[in-house]
């Protein structure tokens, strides 16, 4: 069949009509050429009459070539179709592919493709090989590229013979030969692409012409399509970017109102798109930032700048501050009129907060550094730069200024001096693992010396190219040092006098003993006790007492050799340690007594206390020892024993600890031990000595005297054990025993008999002394006015106010109070008259010499007459002879006691001898 299948029906219809009507008719159909191409042809059907003259079976067909005309009109409709295809395609690529495909099919090409020059090379942008050309194009790529290039530059179409290597061609071993037609796609004078149409068979020239023509006209359509697509894409991309951007974006009109805002911006500003549309950025800008922002906007609108970026604060709906990083660009229309701003806003709250935090932290650190009460410096530690100060604080600078250093100080050495150099090499040593170094040193400066503590720590993580660093603290510890020294001093010194205290002297004594053990030299210990210091305290007050102590301390110090130390042990007790005395004990003792004498002499001049010239004396106990391992306590104890001895000797005396004293002390300590058992073991009893009324020679009373019968020591005299008991306070128990016994005796004796008992200071010092006495009297039903108590003169002088009050109380209750051993102490009778006493006992030592010694006689006489004047009774002690008694009677002495009248005896012995009985009988008679 020659007619194209699509055209056969119409050809048929026309032919039938011609056959039946006999009228000729034409139609245009496609007919096949010998080259198997379809060509348009004008067909004219004429009915042919048969032999009978009827229109018969046959029609005459006249064919004329209409292809050129058809082709042209087809090309026209192809162009329209292609344009429609291009327009209808979803994308440019699709438009290209569909267009190329249609073009190829129309021109019966086997493949169509498009090349585009892009980034320095030609590349396939659409279509592609098909049919026999679906294999790789590589073998002829270079030739193609060249062809494409030529066509692009000349804008003339061209043919290229190509050899393909398709699978089919390879089967022929030779490969098929083909031709490619390259046509430039032109638009507004530019080659925008090159189309390659490839055909294995030959193509009619007319077709080629038309294809070139059609393709040539497609360039503009493609370009348009592409531009449109790019625009759409760009628009879509922008919208996407706008909407989806994590950064806040807004379109802002020149007057500041938001034309659009993306979700991020709404989120950031806490406002909806609509809400933003109603507000300008001015309304939501922090007032403090508005001015700057508006200035930028102005510059943009004026064309002074095209973009700006600033950090500013927006206001949240609740008034909170939102920090944003704003980047703005201005979009203008073609005429250059501002259209809108594109604003990008990034929330930088976190960064701002972090910045603020870090700024605060830096500021805090800086302040801590600057305001530190400790001098601080950041220094280099490496090599020749060691000690170079990079930063220093105020304290360090003021320390430098205080020391008169030249400021600013460039290197620590300038501040510390070389002797206080820090061991920078250690700091620089990474092996030490960043351990700090510290030291203390003394800095000499223009305004005196300062003590500093240095601590340097390497800054481990900050070693940089410039080297390694250290933080150095320089603490002024002068005050601390002084306080520490003061503390150390006060721990070892007496606050009042500034002399060493017990702790320090003990330490010095220990050291002296060690030296003595090595050298064989002797050590002297001198215990000093102020005589009657209590009087000064009581009469002039404690402040005067303190001043007195200070003064005597100074005088003691003036007596010392360089090797001696004076210390205050407490109260009015001092000690002098004499170091490095002679190795010869006799010489050493002499040296010590020389010093002791100097001490006595130093007090010769009275001490001025508020205008009162106060005379002071001291008792001194000395002890010379070698470094024989004697403990410090024992050494002090020995000196104390000597002091005790000196006290017994009276005022202003020195006693030394010698063998005698050692024995005494030894005995005393034994007595002290034994005495504790004496009372419970019933070794104590009382002896009674009669008291005689001189003018009647009658016994009017008894004095109770304590007796101790020790199983092995025998009878121990009271002079030996009473002082020991007084020192150990056993005297209180002994006193209670005596009180008890005396009251019992009183109860069993006739009414007129009085009993006297001796009372020690320790007893009177007890606040319950009066109660003890009164309750014993009550218990035995004895009247208080039959009891006498005897106190020594010194006891009365030294008695505390509370003791004196108790005496007053007792006197009020009727108890007679007497001064024992009168004359041995320092009290004058006139002084005693103010005390609550009723009688005076003249000491035996005066009575003894009353007959032979005129002085004694004068004294006793004076005492008796003065006592009588004061209304005090007198008792003479130790009357051993009748002439003494006679003399005393003549002197008007009231009573007497002594062996002449009777020795102290147990009560039972008195009764047995009958004198009491006799007295009784006489009295009754
Ligand atoms: P004192 O109170 O002066 O007692 C008198 C001392 O003189 C007694 O010594 C007595 O035996 C002694 N004596 C009496 N007449 C003569 C005499 O004619 N010639 C001589 N040479 N001596 C005579 P004694 O008993 O050894 O007592 C000594 C001191 O012991 C007493 O002196 C007294 O101070 C104290 N004492 C005795 N008993 C007690 C007591 O119970 N309590 C207290 N606190 N002290 C007591
Ligand atoms: Ca007595
Ligand atoms: Ca006496």
mmCIF file with all atom_site columns, N, CA and C in Angstrom, residues 684-692 699-707 718 735-749 753-758 780 786-788 790 841 897-899 901-911 913 915-916:
data_model
loop_
_atom_site.group_PDB
_atom_site.id
_atom_site.type_symbol
_atom_site.label_atom_id
_atom_site.label_alt_id
_atom_site.label_comp_id
_atom_site.label_asym_id
_atom_site.label_entity_id
_atom_site.label_seq_id
_atom_site.pdbx_PDB_ins_code
_atom_site.Cartn_x
_atom_site.Cartn_y
_atom_site.Cartn_z
_atom_site.occupancy
_atom_site.B_iso_or_equiv
_atom_site.pdbx_formal_charge
_atom_site.auth_seq_id
_atom_site.auth_comp_id
_atom_site.auth_asym_id
_atom_site.auth_atom_id
_atom_site.pdbx_PDB_model_num
ATOM 1   N N  . UNK A 1 684 ? 46.507 10.751 167.965 1.00 0.00 ? 684 UNK A N  1
ATOM 2   C CA . UNK A 1 684 ? 46.508 12.128 168.467 1.00 0.00 ? 684 UNK A CA 1
ATOM 3   C C  . UNK A 1 684 ? 45.687 12.229 169.751 1.00 0.00 ? 684 UNK A C  1
ATOM 4   N N  . UNK A 1 685 ? 46.149 13.061 170.642 1.00 0.00 ? 685 UNK A N  1
ATOM 5   C CA . UNK A 1 685 ? 45.333 13.392 171.818 1.00 0.00 ? 685 UNK A CA 1
ATOM 6   C C  . UNK A 1 685 ? 45.713 14.790 172.288 1.00 0.00 ? 685 UNK A C  1
ATOM 7   N N  . UNK A 1 686 ? 44.984 15.292 173.210 1.00 0.00 ? 686 UNK A N  1
ATOM 8   C CA . UNK A 1 686 ? 45.265 16.649 173.681 1.00 0.00 ? 686 UNK A CA 1
ATOM 9   C C  . UNK A 1 686 ? 45.892 16.620 175.073 1.00 0.00 ? 686 UNK A C  1
ATOM 10  N N  . UNK A 1 687 ? 46.843 17.553 175.233 1.00 0.00 ? 687 UNK A N  1
ATOM 11  C CA . UNK A 1 687 ? 47.395 17.784 176.577 1.00 0.00 ? 687 UNK A CA 1
ATOM 12  C C  . UNK A 1 687 ? 46.861 19.136 177.030 1.00 0.00 ? 687 UNK A C  1
ATOM 13  N N  . UNK A 1 688 ? 46.695 19.320 178.292 1.00 0.00 ? 688 UNK A N  1
ATOM 14  C CA . UNK A 1 688 ? 46.160 20.583 178.788 1.00 0.00 ? 688 UNK A CA 1
ATOM 15  C C  . UNK A 1 688 ? 47.134 21.213 179.756 1.00 0.00 ? 688 UNK A C  1
ATOM 16  N N  . UNK A 1 689 ? 47.385 22.473 179.573 1.00 0.00 ? 689 UNK A N  1
ATOM 17  C CA . UNK A 1 689 ? 48.260 23.220 180.501 1.00 0.00 ? 689 UNK A CA 1
ATOM 18  C C  . UNK A 1 689 ? 47.400 24.224 181.258 1.00 0.00 ? 689 UNK A C  1
ATOM 19  N N  . UNK A 1 690 ? 47.552 24.229 182.549 1.00 0.00 ? 690 UNK A N  1
ATOM 20  C CA . UNK A 1 690 ? 46.716 25.146 183.330 1.00 0.00 ? 690 UNK A CA 1
ATOM 21  C C  . UNK A 1 690 ? 47.074 26.606 183.085 1.00 0.00 ? 690 UNK A C  1
ATOM 22  N N  . UNK A 1 691 ? 46.066 27.455 183.171 1.00 0.00 ? 691 UNK A N  1
ATOM 23  C CA . UNK A 1 691 ? 46.256 28.907 183.094 1.00 0.00 ? 691 UNK A CA 1
ATOM 24  C C  . UNK A 1 691 ? 45.901 29.453 184.482 1.00 0.00 ? 691 UNK A C  1
ATOM 25  N N  . UNK A 1 692 ? 46.869 30.235 185.053 1.00 0.00 ? 692 UNK A N  1
ATOM 26  C CA . UNK A 1 692 ? 46.746 30.668 186.447 1.00 0.00 ? 692 UNK A CA 1
ATOM 27  C C  . UNK A 1 692 ? 46.393 32.151 186.508 1.00 0.00 ? 692 UNK A C  1
ATOM 28  N N  . UNK A 1 699 ? 43.963 28.304 189.340 1.00 0.00 ? 699 UNK A N  1
ATOM 29  C CA . UNK A 1 699 ? 43.795 27.847 187.963 1.00 0.00 ? 699 UNK A CA 1
ATOM 30  C C  . UNK A 1 699 ? 42.410 28.258 187.486 1.00 0.00 ? 699 UNK A C  1
ATOM 31  N N  . UNK A 1 700 ? 42.403 29.093 186.469 1.00 0.00 ? 700 UNK A N  1
ATOM 32  C CA . UNK A 1 700 ? 41.094 29.516 185.962 1.00 0.00 ? 700 UNK A CA 1
ATOM 33  C C  . UNK A 1 700 ? 40.793 28.904 184.590 1.00 0.00 ? 700 UNK A C  1
ATOM 34  N N  . UNK A 1 701 ? 41.811 28.207 184.062 1.00 0.00 ? 701 UNK A N  1
ATOM 35  C CA . UNK A 1 701 ? 41.544 27.616 182.731 1.00 0.00 ? 701 UNK A CA 1
ATOM 36  C C  . UNK A 1 701 ? 42.650 26.688 182.293 1.00 0.00 ? 701 UNK A C  1
ATOM 37  N N  . UNK A 1 702 ? 42.494 26.215 181.065 1.00 0.00 ? 702 UNK A N  1
ATOM 38  C CA . UNK A 1 702 ? 43.456 25.270 180.487 1.00 0.00 ? 702 UNK A CA 1
ATOM 39  C C  . UNK A 1 702 ? 43.724 25.668 179.033 1.00 0.00 ? 702 UNK A C  1
ATOM 40  N N  . UNK A 1 703 ? 44.942 25.414 178.579 1.00 0.00 ? 703 UNK A N  1
ATOM 41  C CA . UNK A 1 703 ? 45.196 25.552 177.140 1.00 0.00 ? 703 UNK A CA 1
ATOM 42  C C  . UNK A 1 703 ? 45.367 24.158 176.576 1.00 0.00 ? 703 UNK A C  1
ATOM 43  N N  . UNK A 1 704 ? 44.618 23.893 175.534 1.00 0.00 ? 704 UNK A N  1
ATOM 44  C CA . UNK A 1 704 ? 44.696 22.576 174.905 1.00 0.00 ? 704 UNK A CA 1
ATOM 45  C C  . UNK A 1 704 ? 45.848 22.574 173.920 1.00 0.00 ? 704 UNK A C  1
ATOM 46  N N  . UNK A 1 705 ? 46.730 21.598 174.033 1.00 0.00 ? 705 UNK A N  1
ATOM 47  C CA . UNK A 1 705 ? 47.885 21.478 173.133 1.00 0.00 ? 705 UNK A CA 1
ATOM 48  C C  . UNK A 1 705 ? 47.901 20.080 172.544 1.00 0.00 ? 705 UNK A C  1
ATOM 49  N N  . UNK A 1 706 ? 48.053 20.037 171.246 1.00 0.00 ? 706 UNK A N  1
ATOM 50  C CA . UNK A 1 706 ? 47.915 18.769 170.539 1.00 0.00 ? 706 UNK A CA 1
ATOM 51  C C  . UNK A 1 706 ? 49.151 17.908 170.729 1.00 0.00 ? 706 UNK A C  1
ATOM 52  N N  . UNK A 1 707 ? 48.933 16.615 170.903 1.00 0.00 ? 707 UNK A N  1
ATOM 53  C CA . UNK A 1 707 ? 50.047 15.672 171.067 1.00 0.00 ? 707 UNK A CA 1
ATOM 54  C C  . UNK A 1 707 ? 49.899 14.536 170.084 1.00 0.00 ? 707 UNK A C  1
ATOM 55  N N  . UNK A 1 718 ? 54.456 19.357 168.453 1.00 0.00 ? 718 UNK A N  1
ATOM 56  C CA . UNK A 1 718 ? 53.602 20.156 167.565 1.00 0.00 ? 718 UNK A CA 1
ATOM 57  C C  . UNK A 1 718 ? 54.392 21.108 166.678 1.00 0.00 ? 718 UNK A C  1
ATOM 58  N N  . UNK A 1 735 ? 42.132 20.560 163.456 1.00 0.00 ? 735 UNK A N  1
ATOM 59  C CA . UNK A 1 735 ? 41.425 21.625 164.173 1.00 0.00 ? 735 UNK A CA 1
ATOM 60  C C  . UNK A 1 735 ? 40.034 21.172 164.608 1.00 0.00 ? 735 UNK A C  1
ATOM 61  N N  . UNK A 1 736 ? 39.361 20.457 163.705 1.00 0.00 ? 736 UNK A N  1
ATOM 62  C CA . UNK A 1 736 ? 38.016 19.978 164.040 1.00 0.00 ? 736 UNK A CA 1
ATOM 63  C C  . UNK A 1 736 ? 38.085 18.984 165.207 1.00 0.00 ? 736 UNK A C  1
ATOM 64  N N  . UNK A 1 737 ? 39.113 18.152 165.172 1.00 0.00 ? 737 UNK A N  1
ATOM 65  C CA . UNK A 1 737 ? 39.300 17.181 166.270 1.00 0.00 ? 737 UNK A CA 1
ATOM 66  C C  . UNK A 1 737 ? 39.498 17.919 167.601 1.00 0.00 ? 737 UNK A C  1
ATOM 67  N N  . UNK A 1 738 ? 40.403 18.941 167.543 1.00 0.00 ? 738 UNK A N  1
ATOM 68  C CA . UNK A 1 738 ? 40.707 19.703 168.759 1.00 0.00 ? 738 UNK A CA 1
ATOM 69  C C  . UNK A 1 738 ? 39.440 20.391 169.277 1.00 0.00 ? 738 UNK A C  1
ATOM 70  N N  . UNK A 1 739 ? 38.690 21.031 168.356 1.00 0.00 ? 739 UNK A N  1
ATOM 71  C CA . UNK A 1 739 ? 37.468 21.734 168.747 1.00 0.00 ? 739 UNK A CA 1
ATOM 72  C C  . UNK A 1 739 ? 36.509 20.783 169.468 1.00 0.00 ? 739 UNK A C  1
ATOM 73  N N  . UNK A 1 740 ? 36.359 19.613 168.844 1.00 0.00 ? 740 UNK A N  1
ATOM 74  C CA . UNK A 1 740 ? 35.455 18.608 169.389 1.00 0.00 ? 740 UNK A CA 1
ATOM 75  C C  . UNK A 1 740 ? 35.878 18.209 170.820 1.00 0.00 ? 740 UNK A C  1
ATOM 76  N N  . UNK A 1 741 ? 37.172 17.917 170.978 1.00 0.00 ? 741 UNK A N  1
ATOM 77  C CA . UNK A 1 741 ? 37.709 17.483 172.272 1.00 0.00 ? 741 UNK A CA 1
ATOM 78  C C  . UNK A 1 741 ? 37.549 18.577 173.327 1.00 0.00 ? 741 UNK A C  1
ATOM 79  N N  . UNK A 1 742 ? 37.890 19.807 172.899 1.00 0.00 ? 742 UNK A N  1
ATOM 80  C CA . UNK A 1 742 ? 37.856 20.942 173.833 1.00 0.00 ? 742 UNK A CA 1
ATOM 81  C C  . UNK A 1 742 ? 36.427 21.175 174.341 1.00 0.00 ? 742 UNK A C  1
ATOM 82  N N  . UNK A 1 743 ? 35.466 21.084 173.404 1.00 0.00 ? 743 UNK A N  1
ATOM 83  C CA . UNK A 1 743 ? 34.077 21.307 173.813 1.00 0.00 ? 743 UNK A CA 1
ATOM 84  C C  . UNK A 1 743 ? 33.617 20.212 174.790 1.00 0.00 ? 743 UNK A C  1
ATOM 85  N N  . UNK A 1 744 ? 34.063 18.999 174.535 1.00 0.00 ? 744 UNK A N  1
ATOM 86  C CA . UNK A 1 744 ? 33.712 17.898 175.440 1.00 0.00 ? 744 UNK A CA 1
ATOM 87  C C  . UNK A 1 744 ? 34.295 18.145 176.836 1.00 0.00 ? 744 UNK A C  1
ATOM 88  N N  . UNK A 1 745 ? 35.569 18.589 176.837 1.00 0.00 ? 745 UNK A N  1
ATOM 89  C CA . UNK A 1 745 ? 36.243 18.885 178.102 1.00 0.00 ? 745 UNK A CA 1
ATOM 90  C C  . UNK A 1 745 ? 35.483 19.976 178.867 1.00 0.00 ? 745 UNK A C  1
ATOM 91  N N  . UNK A 1 746 ? 35.131 21.042 178.117 1.00 0.00 ? 746 UNK A N  1
ATOM 92  C CA . UNK A 1 746 ? 34.393 22.149 178.733 1.00 0.00 ? 746 UNK A CA 1
ATOM 93  C C  . UNK A 1 746 ? 33.119 21.660 179.413 1.00 0.00 ? 746 UNK A C  1
ATOM 94  N N  . UNK A 1 747 ? 32.420 20.761 178.717 1.00 0.00 ? 747 UNK A N  1
ATOM 95  C CA . UNK A 1 747 ? 31.147 20.269 179.227 1.00 0.00 ? 747 UNK A CA 1
ATOM 96  C C  . UNK A 1 747 ? 31.328 19.527 180.545 1.00 0.00 ? 747 UNK A C  1
ATOM 97  N N  . UNK A 1 748 ? 32.496 18.886 180.699 1.00 0.00 ? 748 UNK A N  1
ATOM 98  C CA . UNK A 1 748 ? 32.698 18.081 181.905 1.00 0.00 ? 748 UNK A CA 1
ATOM 99  C C  . UNK A 1 748 ? 33.457 18.804 183.016 1.00 0.00 ? 748 UNK A C  1
ATOM 100 N N  . UNK A 1 749 ? 33.777 20.082 182.801 1.00 0.00 ? 749 UNK A N  1
ATOM 101 C CA . UNK A 1 749 ? 34.519 20.833 183.810 1.00 0.00 ? 749 UNK A CA 1
ATOM 102 C C  . UNK A 1 749 ? 33.583 21.810 184.507 1.00 0.00 ? 749 UNK A C  1
ATOM 103 N N  . UNK A 1 753 ? 35.768 27.222 184.723 1.00 0.00 ? 753 UNK A N  1
ATOM 104 C CA . UNK A 1 753 ? 36.940 26.857 183.943 1.00 0.00 ? 753 UNK A CA 1
ATOM 105 C C  . UNK A 1 753 ? 36.762 27.226 182.472 1.00 0.00 ? 753 UNK A C  1
ATOM 106 N N  . UNK A 1 754 ? 37.799 27.924 181.968 1.00 0.00 ? 754 UNK A N  1
ATOM 107 C CA . UNK A 1 754 ? 37.817 28.234 180.523 1.00 0.00 ? 754 UNK A CA 1
ATOM 108 C C  . UNK A 1 754 ? 38.791 27.276 179.853 1.00 0.00 ? 754 UNK A C  1
ATOM 109 N N  . UNK A 1 755 ? 38.612 26.990 178.599 1.00 0.00 ? 755 UNK A N  1
ATOM 110 C CA . UNK A 1 755 ? 39.609 26.213 177.845 1.00 0.00 ? 755 UNK A CA 1
ATOM 111 C C  . UNK A 1 755 ? 39.990 27.027 176.595 1.00 0.00 ? 755 UNK A C  1
ATOM 112 N N  . UNK A 1 756 ? 41.293 27.094 176.382 1.00 0.00 ? 756 UNK A N  1
ATOM 113 C CA . UNK A 1 756 ? 41.789 27.805 175.186 1.00 0.00 ? 756 UNK A CA 1
ATOM 114 C C  . UNK A 1 756 ? 42.294 26.796 174.172 1.00 0.00 ? 756 UNK A C  1
ATOM 115 N N  . UNK A 1 757 ? 42.027 27.064 172.913 1.00 0.00 ? 757 UNK A N  1
ATOM 116 C CA . UNK A 1 757 ? 42.582 26.204 171.861 1.00 0.00 ? 757 UNK A CA 1
ATOM 117 C C  . UNK A 1 757 ? 43.285 27.069 170.825 1.00 0.00 ? 757 UNK A C  1
ATOM 118 N N  . UNK A 1 758 ? 44.318 26.469 170.229 1.00 0.00 ? 758 UNK A N  1
ATOM 119 C CA . UNK A 1 758 ? 45.089 27.173 169.203 1.00 0.00 ? 758 UNK A CA 1
ATOM 120 C C  . UNK A 1 758 ? 44.442 26.958 167.833 1.00 0.00 ? 758 UNK A C  1
ATOM 121 N N  . UNK A 1 780 ? 27.792 19.830 172.742 1.00 0.00 ? 780 UNK A N  1
ATOM 122 C CA . UNK A 1 780 ? 28.221 19.394 174.078 1.00 0.00 ? 780 UNK A CA 1
ATOM 123 C C  . UNK A 1 780 ? 27.604 20.222 175.187 1.00 0.00 ? 780 UNK A C  1
ATOM 124 N N  . UNK A 1 786 ? 32.985 30.328 177.574 1.00 0.00 ? 786 UNK A N  1
ATOM 125 C CA . UNK A 1 786 ? 33.999 29.564 178.313 1.00 0.00 ? 786 UNK A CA 1
ATOM 126 C C  . UNK A 1 786 ? 35.127 29.132 177.382 1.00 0.00 ? 786 UNK A C  1
ATOM 127 N N  . UNK A 1 787 ? 35.007 29.477 176.083 1.00 0.00 ? 787 UNK A N  1
ATOM 128 C CA . UNK A 1 787 ? 36.002 29.065 175.093 1.00 0.00 ? 787 UNK A CA 1
ATOM 129 C C  . UNK A 1 787 ? 36.894 30.253 174.716 1.00 0.00 ? 787 UNK A C  1
ATOM 130 N N  . UNK A 1 788 ? 38.207 29.960 174.610 1.00 0.00 ? 788 UNK A N  1
ATOM 131 C CA . UNK A 1 788 ? 39.146 30.961 174.090 1.00 0.00 ? 788 UNK A CA 1
ATOM 132 C C  . UNK A 1 788 ? 39.818 30.380 172.857 1.00 0.00 ? 788 UNK A C  1
ATOM 133 N N  . UNK A 1 790 ? 43.284 31.026 170.334 1.00 0.00 ? 790 UNK A N  1
ATOM 134 C CA . UNK A 1 790 ? 44.546 31.755 170.263 1.00 0.00 ? 790 UNK A CA 1
ATOM 135 C C  . UNK A 1 790 ? 45.036 31.776 168.823 1.00 0.00 ? 790 UNK A C  1
ATOM 136 N N  . UNK A 1 841 ? 48.845 37.193 174.660 1.00 0.00 ? 841 UNK A N  1
ATOM 137 C CA . UNK A 1 841 ? 49.769 36.268 175.329 1.00 0.00 ? 841 UNK A CA 1
ATOM 138 C C  . UNK A 1 841 ? 51.194 36.703 175.023 1.00 0.00 ? 841 UNK A C  1
ATOM 139 N N  . UNK A 1 897 ? 51.137 31.246 182.503 1.00 0.00 ? 897 UNK A N  1
ATOM 140 C CA . UNK A 1 897 ? 51.167 29.832 182.118 1.00 0.00 ? 897 UNK A CA 1
ATOM 141 C C  . UNK A 1 897 ? 52.610 29.421 182.170 1.00 0.00 ? 897 UNK A C  1
ATOM 142 N N  . UNK A 1 898 ? 52.897 28.204 182.481 1.00 0.00 ? 898 UNK A N  1
ATOM 143 C CA . UNK A 1 898 ? 54.287 27.769 182.447 1.00 0.00 ? 898 UNK A CA 1
ATOM 144 C C  . UNK A 1 898 ? 54.500 26.557 183.309 1.00 0.00 ? 898 UNK A C  1
ATOM 145 N N  . UNK A 1 899 ? 55.711 26.005 183.155 1.00 0.00 ? 899 UNK A N  1
ATOM 146 C CA . UNK A 1 899 ? 56.028 24.791 183.890 1.00 0.00 ? 899 UNK A CA 1
ATOM 147 C C  . UNK A 1 899 ? 55.945 25.015 185.394 1.00 0.00 ? 899 UNK A C  1
ATOM 148 N N  . UNK A 1 901 ? 53.738 26.435 186.937 1.00 0.00 ? 901 UNK A N  1
ATOM 149 C CA . UNK A 1 901 ? 52.388 26.145 187.427 1.00 0.00 ? 901 UNK A CA 1
ATOM 150 C C  . UNK A 1 901 ? 51.903 24.767 187.017 1.00 0.00 ? 901 UNK A C  1
ATOM 151 N N  . UNK A 1 902 ? 52.417 24.313 185.921 1.00 0.00 ? 902 UNK A N  1
ATOM 152 C CA . UNK A 1 902 ? 51.994 22.978 185.493 1.00 0.00 ? 902 UNK A CA 1
ATOM 153 C C  . UNK A 1 902 ? 52.344 22.731 184.041 1.00 0.00 ? 902 UNK A C  1
ATOM 154 N N  . UNK A 1 903 ? 52.817 21.529 183.791 1.00 0.00 ? 903 UNK A N  1
ATOM 155 C CA . UNK A 1 903 ? 53.140 21.179 182.406 1.00 0.00 ? 903 UNK A CA 1
ATOM 156 C C  . UNK A 1 903 ? 51.888 20.717 181.704 1.00 0.00 ? 903 UNK A C  1
ATOM 157 N N  . UNK A 1 904 ? 51.920 20.787 180.352 1.00 0.00 ? 904 UNK A N  1
ATOM 158 C CA . UNK A 1 904 ? 50.778 20.235 179.615 1.00 0.00 ? 904 UNK A CA 1
ATOM 159 C C  . UNK A 1 904 ? 50.676 18.737 179.877 1.00 0.00 ? 904 UNK A C  1
ATOM 160 N N  . UNK A 1 905 ? 49.530 18.282 180.260 1.00 0.00 ? 905 UNK A N  1
ATOM 161 C CA . UNK A 1 905 ? 49.326 16.868 180.597 1.00 0.00 ? 905 UNK A CA 1
ATOM 162 C C  . UNK A 1 905 ? 47.947 16.453 180.106 1.00 0.00 ? 905 UNK A C  1
ATOM 163 N N  . UNK A 1 906 ? 47.801 15.169 179.898 1.00 0.00 ? 906 UNK A N  1
ATOM 164 C CA . UNK A 1 906 ? 46.458 14.697 179.558 1.00 0.00 ? 906 UNK A CA 1
ATOM 165 C C  . UNK A 1 906 ? 45.517 15.007 180.715 1.00 0.00 ? 906 UNK A C  1
ATOM 166 N N  . UNK A 1 907 ? 44.285 15.166 180.368 1.00 0.00 ? 907 UNK A N  1
ATOM 167 C CA . UNK A 1 907 ? 43.287 15.559 181.359 1.00 0.00 ? 907 UNK A CA 1
ATOM 168 C C  . UNK A 1 907 ? 43.233 14.569 182.535 1.00 0.00 ? 907 UNK A C  1
ATOM 169 N N  . UNK A 1 908 ? 43.350 13.295 182.204 1.00 0.00 ? 908 UNK A N  1
ATOM 170 C CA . UNK A 1 908 ? 43.261 12.255 183.228 1.00 0.00 ? 908 UNK A CA 1
ATOM 171 C C  . UNK A 1 908 ? 44.366 12.440 184.263 1.00 0.00 ? 908 UNK A C  1
ATOM 172 N N  . UNK A 1 909 ? 45.575 12.818 183.787 1.00 0.00 ? 909 UNK A N  1
ATOM 173 C CA . UNK A 1 909 ? 46.704 12.998 184.694 1.00 0.00 ? 909 UNK A CA 1
ATOM 174 C C  . UNK A 1 909 ? 46.445 14.150 185.653 1.00 0.00 ? 909 UNK A C  1
ATOM 175 N N  . UNK A 1 910 ? 45.843 15.198 185.142 1.00 0.00 ? 910 UNK A N  1
ATOM 176 C CA . UNK A 1 910 ? 45.502 16.337 186.000 1.00 0.00 ? 910 UNK A CA 1
ATOM 177 C C  . UNK A 1 910 ? 44.565 15.888 187.095 1.00 0.00 ? 910 UNK A C  1
ATOM 178 N N  . UNK A 1 911 ? 43.545 15.151 186.691 1.00 0.00 ? 911 UNK A N  1
ATOM 179 C CA . UNK A 1 911 ? 42.546 14.731 187.660 1.00 0.00 ? 911 UNK A CA 1
ATOM 180 C C  . UNK A 1 911 ? 43.173 13.854 188.742 1.00 0.00 ? 911 UNK A C  1
ATOM 181 N N  . UNK A 1 913 ? 46.285 13.839 189.688 1.00 0.00 ? 913 UNK A N  1
ATOM 182 C CA . UNK A 1 913 ? 47.154 14.595 190.615 1.00 0.00 ? 913 UNK A CA 1
ATOM 183 C C  . UNK A 1 913 ? 46.314 15.408 191.588 1.00 0.00 ? 913 UNK A C  1
ATOM 184 N N  . UNK A 1 915 ? 45.032 18.352 191.486 1.00 0.00 ? 915 UNK A N  1
ATOM 185 C CA . UNK A 1 915 ? 45.051 19.824 191.620 1.00 0.00 ? 915 UNK A CA 1
ATOM 186 C C  . UNK A 1 915 ? 43.756 20.464 191.164 1.00 0.00 ? 915 UNK A C  1
ATOM 187 N N  . UNK A 1 916 ? 43.204 19.810 190.156 1.00 0.00 ? 916 UNK A N  1
ATOM 188 C CA . UNK A 1 916 ? 41.959 20.397 189.688 1.00 0.00 ? 916 UNK A CA 1
ATOM 189 C C  . UNK A 1 916 ? 40.895 20.290 190.768 1.00 0.00 ? 916 UNK A C  1
#
